Coordinates of C-alpha atoms in Angstrom, one line a residue:
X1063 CA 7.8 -29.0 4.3
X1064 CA 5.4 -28.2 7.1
X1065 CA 2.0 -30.3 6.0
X1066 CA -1.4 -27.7 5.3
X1067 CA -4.7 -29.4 6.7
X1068 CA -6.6 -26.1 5.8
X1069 CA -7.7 -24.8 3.5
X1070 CA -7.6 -27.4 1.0
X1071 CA -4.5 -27.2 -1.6
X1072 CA -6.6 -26.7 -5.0
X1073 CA -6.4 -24.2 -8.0
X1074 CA -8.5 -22.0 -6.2
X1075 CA -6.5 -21.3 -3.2
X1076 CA -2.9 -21.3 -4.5
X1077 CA -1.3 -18.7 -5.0
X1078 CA 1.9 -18.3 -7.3
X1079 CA 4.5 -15.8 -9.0
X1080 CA 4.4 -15.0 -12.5
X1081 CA 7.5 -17.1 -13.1
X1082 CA 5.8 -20.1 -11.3
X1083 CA 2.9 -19.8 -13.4
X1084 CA 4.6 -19.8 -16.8
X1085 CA 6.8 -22.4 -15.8
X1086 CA 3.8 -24.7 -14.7
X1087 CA 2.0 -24.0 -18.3
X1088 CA 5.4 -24.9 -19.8
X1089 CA 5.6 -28.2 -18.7
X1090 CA 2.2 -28.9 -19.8
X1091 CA 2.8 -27.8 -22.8
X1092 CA 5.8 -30.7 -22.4
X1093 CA 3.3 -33.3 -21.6
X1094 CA 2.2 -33.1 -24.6
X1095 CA -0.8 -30.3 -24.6
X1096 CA -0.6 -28.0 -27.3
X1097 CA -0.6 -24.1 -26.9
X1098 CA -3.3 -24.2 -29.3
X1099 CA -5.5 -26.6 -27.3
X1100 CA -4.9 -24.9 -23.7
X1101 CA -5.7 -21.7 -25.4
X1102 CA -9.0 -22.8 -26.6
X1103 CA -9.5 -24.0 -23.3
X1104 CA -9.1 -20.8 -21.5
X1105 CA -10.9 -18.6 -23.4
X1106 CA -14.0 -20.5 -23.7
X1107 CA -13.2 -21.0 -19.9
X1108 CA -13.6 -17.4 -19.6
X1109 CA -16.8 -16.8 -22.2
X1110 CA -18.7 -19.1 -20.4
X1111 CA -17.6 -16.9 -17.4
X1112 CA -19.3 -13.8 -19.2
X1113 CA -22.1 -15.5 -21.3
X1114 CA -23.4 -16.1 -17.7
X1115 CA -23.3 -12.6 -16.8
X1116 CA -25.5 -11.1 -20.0
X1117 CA -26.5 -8.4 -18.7
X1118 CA -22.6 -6.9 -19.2
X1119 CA -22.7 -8.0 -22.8
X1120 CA -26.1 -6.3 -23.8
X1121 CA -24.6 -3.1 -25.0
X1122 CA -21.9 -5.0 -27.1
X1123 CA -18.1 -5.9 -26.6
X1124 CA -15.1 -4.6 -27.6
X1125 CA -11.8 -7.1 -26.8
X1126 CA -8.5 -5.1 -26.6
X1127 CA -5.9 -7.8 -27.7
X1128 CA -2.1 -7.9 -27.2
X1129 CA 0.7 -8.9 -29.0
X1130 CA 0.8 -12.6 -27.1
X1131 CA -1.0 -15.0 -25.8
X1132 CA -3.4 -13.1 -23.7
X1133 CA -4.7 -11.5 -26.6
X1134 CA -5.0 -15.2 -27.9
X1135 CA -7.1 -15.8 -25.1
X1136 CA -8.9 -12.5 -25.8
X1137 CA -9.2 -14.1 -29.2
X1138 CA -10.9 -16.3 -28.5
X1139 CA -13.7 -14.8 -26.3
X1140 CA -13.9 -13.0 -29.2
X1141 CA -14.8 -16.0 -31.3
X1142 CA -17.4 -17.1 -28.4
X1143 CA -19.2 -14.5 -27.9
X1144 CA -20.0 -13.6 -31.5
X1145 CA -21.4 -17.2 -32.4
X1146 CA -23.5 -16.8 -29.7
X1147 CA -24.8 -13.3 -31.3
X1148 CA -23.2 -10.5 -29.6
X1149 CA -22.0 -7.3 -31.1
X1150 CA -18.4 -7.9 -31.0
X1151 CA -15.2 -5.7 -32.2
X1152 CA -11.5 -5.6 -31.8
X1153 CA -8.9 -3.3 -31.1
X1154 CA -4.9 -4.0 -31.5
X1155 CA -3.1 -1.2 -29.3
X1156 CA 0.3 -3.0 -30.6
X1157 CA 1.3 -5.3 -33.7
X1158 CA 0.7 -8.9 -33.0
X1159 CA 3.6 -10.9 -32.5
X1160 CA 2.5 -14.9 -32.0
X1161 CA 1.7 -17.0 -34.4
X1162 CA -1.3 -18.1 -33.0
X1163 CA -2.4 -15.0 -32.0
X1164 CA -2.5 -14.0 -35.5
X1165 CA -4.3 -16.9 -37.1
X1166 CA -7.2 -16.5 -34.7
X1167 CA -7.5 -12.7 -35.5
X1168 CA -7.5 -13.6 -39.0
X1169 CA -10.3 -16.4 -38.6
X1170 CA -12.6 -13.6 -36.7
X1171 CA -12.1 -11.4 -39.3
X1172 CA -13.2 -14.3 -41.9
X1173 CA -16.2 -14.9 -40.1
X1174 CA -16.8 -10.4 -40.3
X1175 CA -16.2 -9.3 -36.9
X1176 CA -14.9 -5.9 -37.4
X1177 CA -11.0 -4.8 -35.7
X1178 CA -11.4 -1.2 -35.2
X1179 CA -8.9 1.6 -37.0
X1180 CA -8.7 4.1 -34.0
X1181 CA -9.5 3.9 -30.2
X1182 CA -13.2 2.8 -29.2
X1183 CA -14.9 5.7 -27.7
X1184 CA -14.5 5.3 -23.7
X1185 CA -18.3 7.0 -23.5
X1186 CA -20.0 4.3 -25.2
X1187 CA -21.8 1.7 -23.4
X1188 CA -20.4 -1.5 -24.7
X1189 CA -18.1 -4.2 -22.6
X1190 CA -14.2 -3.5 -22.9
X1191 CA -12.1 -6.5 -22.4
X1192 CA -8.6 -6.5 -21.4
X1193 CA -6.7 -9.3 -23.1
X1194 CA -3.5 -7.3 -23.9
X1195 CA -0.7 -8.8 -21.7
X1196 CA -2.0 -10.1 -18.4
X1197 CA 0.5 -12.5 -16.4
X1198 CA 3.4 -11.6 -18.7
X1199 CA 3.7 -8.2 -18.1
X1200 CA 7.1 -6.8 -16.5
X1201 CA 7.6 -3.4 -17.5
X1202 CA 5.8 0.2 -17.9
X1203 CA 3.3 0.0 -20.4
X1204 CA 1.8 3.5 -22.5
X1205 CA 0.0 5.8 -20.4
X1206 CA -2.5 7.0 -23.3
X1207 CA -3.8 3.4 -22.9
X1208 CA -4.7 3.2 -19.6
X1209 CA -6.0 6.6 -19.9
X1210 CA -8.3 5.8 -22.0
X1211 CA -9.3 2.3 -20.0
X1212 CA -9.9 4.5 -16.8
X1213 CA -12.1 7.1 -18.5
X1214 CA -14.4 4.5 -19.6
X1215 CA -14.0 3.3 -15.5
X1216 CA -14.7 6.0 -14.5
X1217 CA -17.8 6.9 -16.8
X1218 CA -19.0 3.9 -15.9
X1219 CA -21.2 3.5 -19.0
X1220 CA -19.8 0.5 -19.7
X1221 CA -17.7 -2.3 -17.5
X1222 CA -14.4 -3.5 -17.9
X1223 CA -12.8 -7.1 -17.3
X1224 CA -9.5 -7.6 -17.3
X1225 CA -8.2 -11.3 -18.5
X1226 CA -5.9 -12.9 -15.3
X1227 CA -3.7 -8.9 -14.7
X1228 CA -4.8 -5.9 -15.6
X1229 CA -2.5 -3.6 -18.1
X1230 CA -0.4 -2.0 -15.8
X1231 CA 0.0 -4.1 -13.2
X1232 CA 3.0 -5.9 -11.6
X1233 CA 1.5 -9.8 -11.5
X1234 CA 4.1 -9.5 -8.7
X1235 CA 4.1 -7.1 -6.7
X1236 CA 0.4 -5.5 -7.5
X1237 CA 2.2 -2.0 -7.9
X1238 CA 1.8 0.0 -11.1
X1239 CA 4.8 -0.1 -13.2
X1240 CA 4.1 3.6 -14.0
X1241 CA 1.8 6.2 -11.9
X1242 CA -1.3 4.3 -12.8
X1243 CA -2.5 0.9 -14.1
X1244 CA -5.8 -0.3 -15.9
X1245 CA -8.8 0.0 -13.4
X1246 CA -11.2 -3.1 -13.6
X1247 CA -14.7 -3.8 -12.7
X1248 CA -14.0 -7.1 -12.9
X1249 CA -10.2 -9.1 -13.2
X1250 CA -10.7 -13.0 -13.9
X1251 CA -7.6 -15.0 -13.3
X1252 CA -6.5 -17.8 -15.1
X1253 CA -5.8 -21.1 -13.6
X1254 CA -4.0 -20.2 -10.4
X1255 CA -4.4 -16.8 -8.4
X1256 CA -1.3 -14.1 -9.1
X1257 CA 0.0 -13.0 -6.1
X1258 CA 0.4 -9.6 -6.7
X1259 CA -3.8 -9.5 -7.3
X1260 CA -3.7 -10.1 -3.6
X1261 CA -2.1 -7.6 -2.4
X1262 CA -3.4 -4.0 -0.7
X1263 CA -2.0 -1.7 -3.5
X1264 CA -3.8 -3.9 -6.2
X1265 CA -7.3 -3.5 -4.4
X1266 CA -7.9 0.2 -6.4
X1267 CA -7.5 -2.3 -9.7
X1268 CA -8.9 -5.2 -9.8
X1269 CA -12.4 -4.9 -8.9
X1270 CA -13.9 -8.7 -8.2
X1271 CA -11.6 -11.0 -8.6
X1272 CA -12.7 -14.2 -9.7
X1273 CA -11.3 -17.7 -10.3
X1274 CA -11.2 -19.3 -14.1
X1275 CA -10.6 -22.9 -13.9
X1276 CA -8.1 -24.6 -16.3
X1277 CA -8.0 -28.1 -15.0
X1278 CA -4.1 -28.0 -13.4
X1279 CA -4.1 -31.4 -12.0
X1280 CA -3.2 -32.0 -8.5
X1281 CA 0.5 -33.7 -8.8
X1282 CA 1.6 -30.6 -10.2
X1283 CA 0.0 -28.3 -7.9
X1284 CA 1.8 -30.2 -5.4
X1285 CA 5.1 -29.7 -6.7
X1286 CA 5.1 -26.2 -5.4
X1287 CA 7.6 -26.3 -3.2
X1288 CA 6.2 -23.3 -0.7
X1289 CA 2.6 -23.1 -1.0
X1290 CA 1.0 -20.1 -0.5
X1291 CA -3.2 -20.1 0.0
X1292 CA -5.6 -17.6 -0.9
X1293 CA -8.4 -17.7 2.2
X1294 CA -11.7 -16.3 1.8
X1295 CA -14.7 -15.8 3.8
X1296 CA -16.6 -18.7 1.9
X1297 CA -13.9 -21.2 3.5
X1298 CA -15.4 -20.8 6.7
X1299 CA -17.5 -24.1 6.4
X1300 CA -14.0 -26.0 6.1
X1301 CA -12.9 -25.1 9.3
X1302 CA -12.3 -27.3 12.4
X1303 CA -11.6 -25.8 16.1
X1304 CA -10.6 -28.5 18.7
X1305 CA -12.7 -29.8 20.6
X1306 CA -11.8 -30.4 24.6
X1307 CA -12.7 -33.7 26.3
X1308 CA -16.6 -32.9 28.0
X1309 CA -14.9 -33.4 31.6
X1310 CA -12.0 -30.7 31.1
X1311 CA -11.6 -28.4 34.0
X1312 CA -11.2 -24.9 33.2
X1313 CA -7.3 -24.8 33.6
X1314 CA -7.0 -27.4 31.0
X1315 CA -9.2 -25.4 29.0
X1316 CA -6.7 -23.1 27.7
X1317 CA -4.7 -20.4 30.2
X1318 CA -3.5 -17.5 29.0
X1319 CA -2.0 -14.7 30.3
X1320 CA -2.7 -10.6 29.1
X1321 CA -0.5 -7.6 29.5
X1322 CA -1.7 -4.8 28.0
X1323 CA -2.9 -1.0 28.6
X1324 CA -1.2 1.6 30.5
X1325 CA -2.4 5.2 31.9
X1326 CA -2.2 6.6 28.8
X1327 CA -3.8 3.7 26.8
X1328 CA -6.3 1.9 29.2
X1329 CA -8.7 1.3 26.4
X1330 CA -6.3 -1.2 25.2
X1331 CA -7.0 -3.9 28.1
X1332 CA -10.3 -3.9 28.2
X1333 CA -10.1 -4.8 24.4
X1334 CA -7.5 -7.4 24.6
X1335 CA -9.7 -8.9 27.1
X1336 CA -13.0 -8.5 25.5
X1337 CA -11.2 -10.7 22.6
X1338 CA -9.3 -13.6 24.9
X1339 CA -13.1 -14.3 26.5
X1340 CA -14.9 -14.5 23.5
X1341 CA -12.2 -17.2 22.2
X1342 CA -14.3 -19.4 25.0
X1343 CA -10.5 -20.1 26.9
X1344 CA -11.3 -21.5 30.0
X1345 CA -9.0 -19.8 32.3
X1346 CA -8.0 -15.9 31.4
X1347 CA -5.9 -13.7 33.4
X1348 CA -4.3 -10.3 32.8
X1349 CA -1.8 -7.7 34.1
X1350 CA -3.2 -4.4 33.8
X1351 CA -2.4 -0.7 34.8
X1352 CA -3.6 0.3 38.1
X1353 CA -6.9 2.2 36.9
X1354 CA -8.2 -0.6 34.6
X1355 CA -7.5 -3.4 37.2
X1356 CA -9.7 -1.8 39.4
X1357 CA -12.8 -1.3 37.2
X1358 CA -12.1 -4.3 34.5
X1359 CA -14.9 -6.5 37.1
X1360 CA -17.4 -4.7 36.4
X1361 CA -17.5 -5.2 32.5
X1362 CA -15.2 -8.7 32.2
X1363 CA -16.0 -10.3 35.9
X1364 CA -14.8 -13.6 33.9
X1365 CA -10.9 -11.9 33.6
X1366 CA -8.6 -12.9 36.4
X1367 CA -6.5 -9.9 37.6
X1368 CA -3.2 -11.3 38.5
X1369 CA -0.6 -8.6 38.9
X1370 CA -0.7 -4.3 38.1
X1371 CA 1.3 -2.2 36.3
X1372 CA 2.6 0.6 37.5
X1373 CA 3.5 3.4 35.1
X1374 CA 6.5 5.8 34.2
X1375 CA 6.2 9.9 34.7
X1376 CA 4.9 9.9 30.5
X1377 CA 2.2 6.8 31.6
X1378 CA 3.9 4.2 29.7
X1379 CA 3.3 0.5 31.6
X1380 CA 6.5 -0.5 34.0
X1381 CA 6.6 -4.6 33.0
X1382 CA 9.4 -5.6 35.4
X1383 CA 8.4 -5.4 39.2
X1384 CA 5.0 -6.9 37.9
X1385 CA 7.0 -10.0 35.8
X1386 CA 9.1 -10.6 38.9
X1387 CA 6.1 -12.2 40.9
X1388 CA 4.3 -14.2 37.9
X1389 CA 4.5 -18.1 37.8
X1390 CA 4.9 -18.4 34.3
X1391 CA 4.4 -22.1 34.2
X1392 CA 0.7 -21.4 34.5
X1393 CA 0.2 -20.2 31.0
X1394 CA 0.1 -21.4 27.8
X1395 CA 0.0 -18.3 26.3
X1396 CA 1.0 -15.0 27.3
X1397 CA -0.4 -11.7 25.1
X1398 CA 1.9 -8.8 25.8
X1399 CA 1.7 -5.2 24.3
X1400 CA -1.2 -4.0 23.1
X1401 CA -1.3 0.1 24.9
X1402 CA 1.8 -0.9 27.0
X1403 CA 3.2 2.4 25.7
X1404 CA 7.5 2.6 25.4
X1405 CA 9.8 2.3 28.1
X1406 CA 13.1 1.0 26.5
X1407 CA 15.0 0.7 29.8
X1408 CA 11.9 -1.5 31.1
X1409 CA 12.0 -3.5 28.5
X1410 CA 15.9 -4.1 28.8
X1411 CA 15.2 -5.4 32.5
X1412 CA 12.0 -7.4 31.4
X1413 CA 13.8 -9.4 28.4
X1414 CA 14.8 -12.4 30.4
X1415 CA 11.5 -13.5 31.7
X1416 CA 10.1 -13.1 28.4
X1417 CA 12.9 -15.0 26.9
X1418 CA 12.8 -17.9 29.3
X1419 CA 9.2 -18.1 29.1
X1420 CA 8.5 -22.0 27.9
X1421 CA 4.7 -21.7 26.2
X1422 CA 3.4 -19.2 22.9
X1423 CA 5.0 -16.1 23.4
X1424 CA 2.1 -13.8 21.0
X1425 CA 3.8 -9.9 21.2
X1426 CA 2.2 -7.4 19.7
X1427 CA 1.8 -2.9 19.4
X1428 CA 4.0 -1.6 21.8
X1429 CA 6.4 -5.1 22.7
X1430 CA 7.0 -5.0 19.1
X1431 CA 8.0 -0.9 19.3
X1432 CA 10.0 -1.4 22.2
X1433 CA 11.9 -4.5 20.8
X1434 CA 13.3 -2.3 17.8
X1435 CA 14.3 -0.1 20.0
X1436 CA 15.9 -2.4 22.0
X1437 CA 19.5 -3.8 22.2
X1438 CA 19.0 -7.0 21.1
X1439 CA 16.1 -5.5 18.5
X1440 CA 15.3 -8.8 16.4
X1441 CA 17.6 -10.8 17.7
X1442 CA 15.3 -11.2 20.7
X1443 CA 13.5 -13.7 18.5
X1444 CA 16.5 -15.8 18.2
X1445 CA 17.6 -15.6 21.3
X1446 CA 14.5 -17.2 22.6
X1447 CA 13.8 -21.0 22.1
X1448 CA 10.4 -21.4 22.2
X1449 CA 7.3 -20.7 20.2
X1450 CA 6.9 -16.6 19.2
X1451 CA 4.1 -15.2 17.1
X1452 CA 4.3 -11.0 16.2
X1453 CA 1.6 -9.3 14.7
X1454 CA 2.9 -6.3 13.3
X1455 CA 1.1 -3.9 11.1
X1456 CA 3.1 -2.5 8.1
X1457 CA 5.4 0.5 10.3
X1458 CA 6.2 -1.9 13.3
X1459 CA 7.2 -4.4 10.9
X1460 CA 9.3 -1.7 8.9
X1461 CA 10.7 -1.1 12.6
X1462 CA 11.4 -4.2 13.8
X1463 CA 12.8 -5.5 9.8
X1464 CA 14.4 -2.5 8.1
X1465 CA 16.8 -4.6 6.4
X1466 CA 14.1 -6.8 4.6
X1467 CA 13.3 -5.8 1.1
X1468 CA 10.8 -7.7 -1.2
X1469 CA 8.3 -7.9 -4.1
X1470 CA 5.2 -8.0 -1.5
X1471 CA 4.0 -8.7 1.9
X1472 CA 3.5 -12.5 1.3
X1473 CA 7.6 -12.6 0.9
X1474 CA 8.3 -10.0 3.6
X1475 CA 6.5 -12.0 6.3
X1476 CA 7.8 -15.6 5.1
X1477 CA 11.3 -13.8 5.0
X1478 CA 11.2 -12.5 8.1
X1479 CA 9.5 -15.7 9.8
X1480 CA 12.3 -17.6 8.2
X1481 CA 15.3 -15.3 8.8
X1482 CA 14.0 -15.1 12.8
X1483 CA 12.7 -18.6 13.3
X1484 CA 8.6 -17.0 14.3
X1485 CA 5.5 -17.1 12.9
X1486 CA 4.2 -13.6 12.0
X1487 CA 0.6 -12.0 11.2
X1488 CA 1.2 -9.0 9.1
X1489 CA -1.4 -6.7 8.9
X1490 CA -3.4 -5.0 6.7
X1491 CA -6.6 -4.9 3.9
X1492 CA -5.4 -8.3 3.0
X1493 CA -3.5 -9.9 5.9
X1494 CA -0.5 -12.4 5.8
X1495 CA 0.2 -15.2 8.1
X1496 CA 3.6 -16.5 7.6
X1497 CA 5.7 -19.0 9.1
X1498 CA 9.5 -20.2 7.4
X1499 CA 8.2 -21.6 4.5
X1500 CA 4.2 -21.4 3.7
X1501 CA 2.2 -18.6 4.0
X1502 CA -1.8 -17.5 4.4
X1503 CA -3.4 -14.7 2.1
X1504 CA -6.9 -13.2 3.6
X1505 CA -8.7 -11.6 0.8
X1506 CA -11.6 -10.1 0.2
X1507 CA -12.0 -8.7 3.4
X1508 CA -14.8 -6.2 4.9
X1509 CA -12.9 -2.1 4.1
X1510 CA -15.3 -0.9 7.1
X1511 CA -13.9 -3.3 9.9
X1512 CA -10.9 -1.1 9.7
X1513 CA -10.7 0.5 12.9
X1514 CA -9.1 1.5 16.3
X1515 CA -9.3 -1.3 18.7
X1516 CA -9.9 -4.2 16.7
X1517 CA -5.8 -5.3 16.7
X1518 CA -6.3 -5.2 20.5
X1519 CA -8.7 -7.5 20.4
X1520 CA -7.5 -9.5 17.9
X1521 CA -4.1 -10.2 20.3
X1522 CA -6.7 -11.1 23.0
X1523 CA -8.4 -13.7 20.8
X1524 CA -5.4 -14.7 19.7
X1525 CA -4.4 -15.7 22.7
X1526 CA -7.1 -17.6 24.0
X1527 CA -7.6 -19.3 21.1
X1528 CA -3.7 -20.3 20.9
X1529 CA -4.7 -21.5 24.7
X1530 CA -7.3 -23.8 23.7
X1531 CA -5.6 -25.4 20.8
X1532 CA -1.9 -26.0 23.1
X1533 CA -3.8 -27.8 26.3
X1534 CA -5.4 -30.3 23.6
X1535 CA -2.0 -30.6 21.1
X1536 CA 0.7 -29.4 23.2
X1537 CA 3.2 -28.1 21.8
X1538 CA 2.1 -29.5 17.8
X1539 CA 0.4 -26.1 16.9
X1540 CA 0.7 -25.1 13.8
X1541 CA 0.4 -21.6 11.8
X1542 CA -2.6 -22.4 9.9
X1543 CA -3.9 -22.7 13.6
X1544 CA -2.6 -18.5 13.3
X1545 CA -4.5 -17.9 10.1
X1546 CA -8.3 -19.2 11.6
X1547 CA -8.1 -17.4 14.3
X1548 CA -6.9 -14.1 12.4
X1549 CA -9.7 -15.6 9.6
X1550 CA -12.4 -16.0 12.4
X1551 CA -11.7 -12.5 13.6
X1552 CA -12.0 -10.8 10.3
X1553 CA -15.4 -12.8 9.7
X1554 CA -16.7 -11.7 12.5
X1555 CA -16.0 -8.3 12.1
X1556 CA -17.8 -8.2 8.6
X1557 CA -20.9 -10.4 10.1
X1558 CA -21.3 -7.9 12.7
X1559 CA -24.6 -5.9 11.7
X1560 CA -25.1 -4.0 15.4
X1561 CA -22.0 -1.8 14.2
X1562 CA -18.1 -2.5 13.5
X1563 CA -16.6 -1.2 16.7
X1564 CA -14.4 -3.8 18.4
X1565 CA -16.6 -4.1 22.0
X1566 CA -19.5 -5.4 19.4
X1567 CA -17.6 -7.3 17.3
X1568 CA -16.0 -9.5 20.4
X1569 CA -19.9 -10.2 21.2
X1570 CA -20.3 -11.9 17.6
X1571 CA -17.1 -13.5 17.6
X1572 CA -18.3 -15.2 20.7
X1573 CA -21.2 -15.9 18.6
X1574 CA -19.5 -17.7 15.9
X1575 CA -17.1 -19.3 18.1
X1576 CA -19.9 -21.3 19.6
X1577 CA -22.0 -21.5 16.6
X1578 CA -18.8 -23.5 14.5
X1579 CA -18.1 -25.6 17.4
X1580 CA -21.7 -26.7 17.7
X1581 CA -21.4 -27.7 14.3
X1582 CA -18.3 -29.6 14.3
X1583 CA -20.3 -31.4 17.6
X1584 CA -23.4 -32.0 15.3

């Protein structure tokens, strides 16, 4: 198991499957906790969750309840919120099956709250609750239902929460199990975050996701035997960056080396070098297409142009004759691919260096493109024997892997790492960082920071920062090491209030680069 210093491993940042869910509330159930006790627990858990949020409440509630023991939970919210003196009602879309399900539906309706004959009007202004299957859902579920939840979305006369999945939802996979699932304004999750919450295709459902505490005690967290870790933008005041001994000269500051852009995609160096600066590495150099090389001083004087590339007829980058004459010793890090464009016989000649190359290999764009297309296609990454990050988005990773299949992205990318001994960045709304066993979830990321030119300089930062942290560990660095800078990157982009274009948001990443260092100094 390779050890996680950050973020902290709590109930707030794992992340589990369905099955690993039940199975956990299973054995406390065997430790002696009754299902009666835990379900008390939870939904008063999640009342105090809404009593603090009154305004939602004002117009009255009515709690959809299911068959199990979500609509238990639902149950008792139920019970909550109408001691406290709301307007409360019930609806059953499907005969109750548990026990206690049952009793507590017959103890609200001894103390008079009211379970409703027909549907609830979806125009009216009261609260719906969605307590009807949450994490135990694994099959389609009636479209008239969800129907009727999305019209009263969509009137938005009234909210809706959905308790830990909404109805419809693969806890999984975060797919619908039909054409549509229920669309929340607010999903609260129960005890440990649901994977399938996290990913990009549950964003249209879930609205804000937030945490409901139930007191899972550490030693069992800890029995996870892959731990996968929600990050959000709030654990940037847990972070630590090293920091380099005062008298370290700049080429024992981090060196990294850049090869990106090509006549048809110049943009693409500048970028990649905008972001390896702003990392703060103390020794940056780059091979770039003729027409950048000779331009990049004025607008990066810090870069250090070190070789060209020439281009083929189409203007896709030649690597080779430039590789031929690098010292690769120099470097901790090389970046290679952003705008390189495709030239599959290049790449065939180029292989070698790249393979024997000794420090953090970080390929990205167009090396990933040109390695599916390649003879060796994935195997490149076992043929080398040294440290290799990728950063795919969805299609080059679909390229590169077309033989993977999973639930979600989380177990595509720790599949993938596993299967081809790498670490990988996969990206998207919600990137992954994944290494063979243990995997990083970004959530709750800024939609507008979406945009050209932000991967590029992403690899550059990626890069440098990779630089830093191997001239003060060595070789000992690790892929949460990946998931700060990719965190760092994305907070920067959503901090960025001069605009969201990548130029302007390498500026504020320098920013916050030397604003968390100075306060790791402090």
């Amino acid at each position: 198991m390779k050890e996680i210093g950050w973020p902290t491993i709590d109930s707030k940042h794992l992340v589990v499957f369905s099955k690993q869910m039940l199975d956990l509330e299973n054995e406390i159930f065997s430790q002696g906790m009754p299902q009666e006790a835990l379900m008390e627990k939870v939904g008063i858990q999640l009342s105090k969750w809404l009593l603090k949020r009154k305004s939602l409440l004002k117009g009255g509630v009515i709690v959809f309840l299911g068959p199990g023991h979500n609509g238990g939970d639902g149950a008792v919210i139920a019970k909550e919120l109408f001691l406290k003196g709301y307007l409360v009602k019930l609806w059953c879309p499907f005969p109750l099956k548990k026990t206690l399900t049952i009793n507590y539906v017959n103890y609200l309706t001894s103390l008079g709250v009211e379970i409703l004959g027909e549907p609830p009007d979806p125009e009216g202004k009261d609260l719906w609750i969605d307590a009807i299957f949450g994490n135990n859902q694994n099959r389609k579920v009636d479209d008239e239902l969800i129907e009727l939840f999305n019209k009263k979305f969509k009137k938005g006369s009234g909210k809706v929460v959905s308790i830990d999945v909404p109805t419809g939802l693969c806890p999984d996979s975060g797919k619908p199990f039909s054409k549509n699932a229920v669309k929340a304004n607010y999903n609260l999750v129960i005890g440990l975050n649901k994977i399938g919450l996290l990913q990009d295709a549950a964003l249209p459902y879930i609205g804000e996701l937030h945490h409901i505490d139930i007191g899972i005690s550490r030693s069992q967290l800890c029995k996870l035997e892959s731990k996968i870790l929600k990050i959000t933008y709030q654990d940037l005041k847990t972070i630590n960056l090293p920091l380099l001994p005062k008298n370290s000269s700049k080429y024992k500051r981090g060196r990294t080396l850049l090869i990106a852009g090509s006549e048809r995609y110049p943009g693409a160096a500048h970028l990649v070098i905008k972001g390896a600066i702003s990392s703060g590495a103390g020794f940056v150099a780059a091979i770039l297409p003729d027409l950048v090389s000779k331009l990049i001083w004025q607008v990066e004087p810090e870069a250090v142009v070190v070789g060209k590339l020439s281009s083929d007829p189409n203007g896709n980058s030649i690597l080779f004759d430039a590789l031929k004459d690098i010292d690769f010793s120099n470097y901790d890090s090389i970046v290679i691919g952003p705008g390189i464009g495709l030239n599959e016989d290049d790449w065939e000649k180029s292989t070698q260096y790249l393979l024997d190359f000794k420090g953090l290999l970080i390929l990205d764009a167009d090396a990933l493109n040109r390695i599916s297309k390649s003879n060796l296609g994935p195997k490149f990454f076992l043929e080398r024997k040294y440290e290799t990050w990728i950063t795919p988005h969805d299609n080059e990773f679909m390229r590169l892997f077309p033989e993977i299949e999973c639930t979600n992205k989380i177990e595509l990318a720790i599949k993938a790492a596993k299967e081809f001994d790498i670490n990988i960045l996969l990206k998207g709304a919600n990137s992954v960082i994944a290494n063979n066993e243990n995997a990083w979830q970004l959530f709750g990321t800024d939609s507008e920071t979406a945009r050209a030119g932000l991967g590029d300089l992403l690899s550059g930062f990626i890069g440098g920062c990779s630089a830093i942290d191997l001239s003060y560990l060595g070789d000992n660095i690790k892929t949460e090491s990946l998931a700060k800078y990719v965190f760092l990157h994305s907070f920067a982009a959503s901090k960025c209030k001069k605009g969201s274009n990548a130029s302007l948001i390498g500026d504020q990443l320098s920013k916050l680069m030397r604003k968390t260092k100075t306060r790791l100094m402090l």
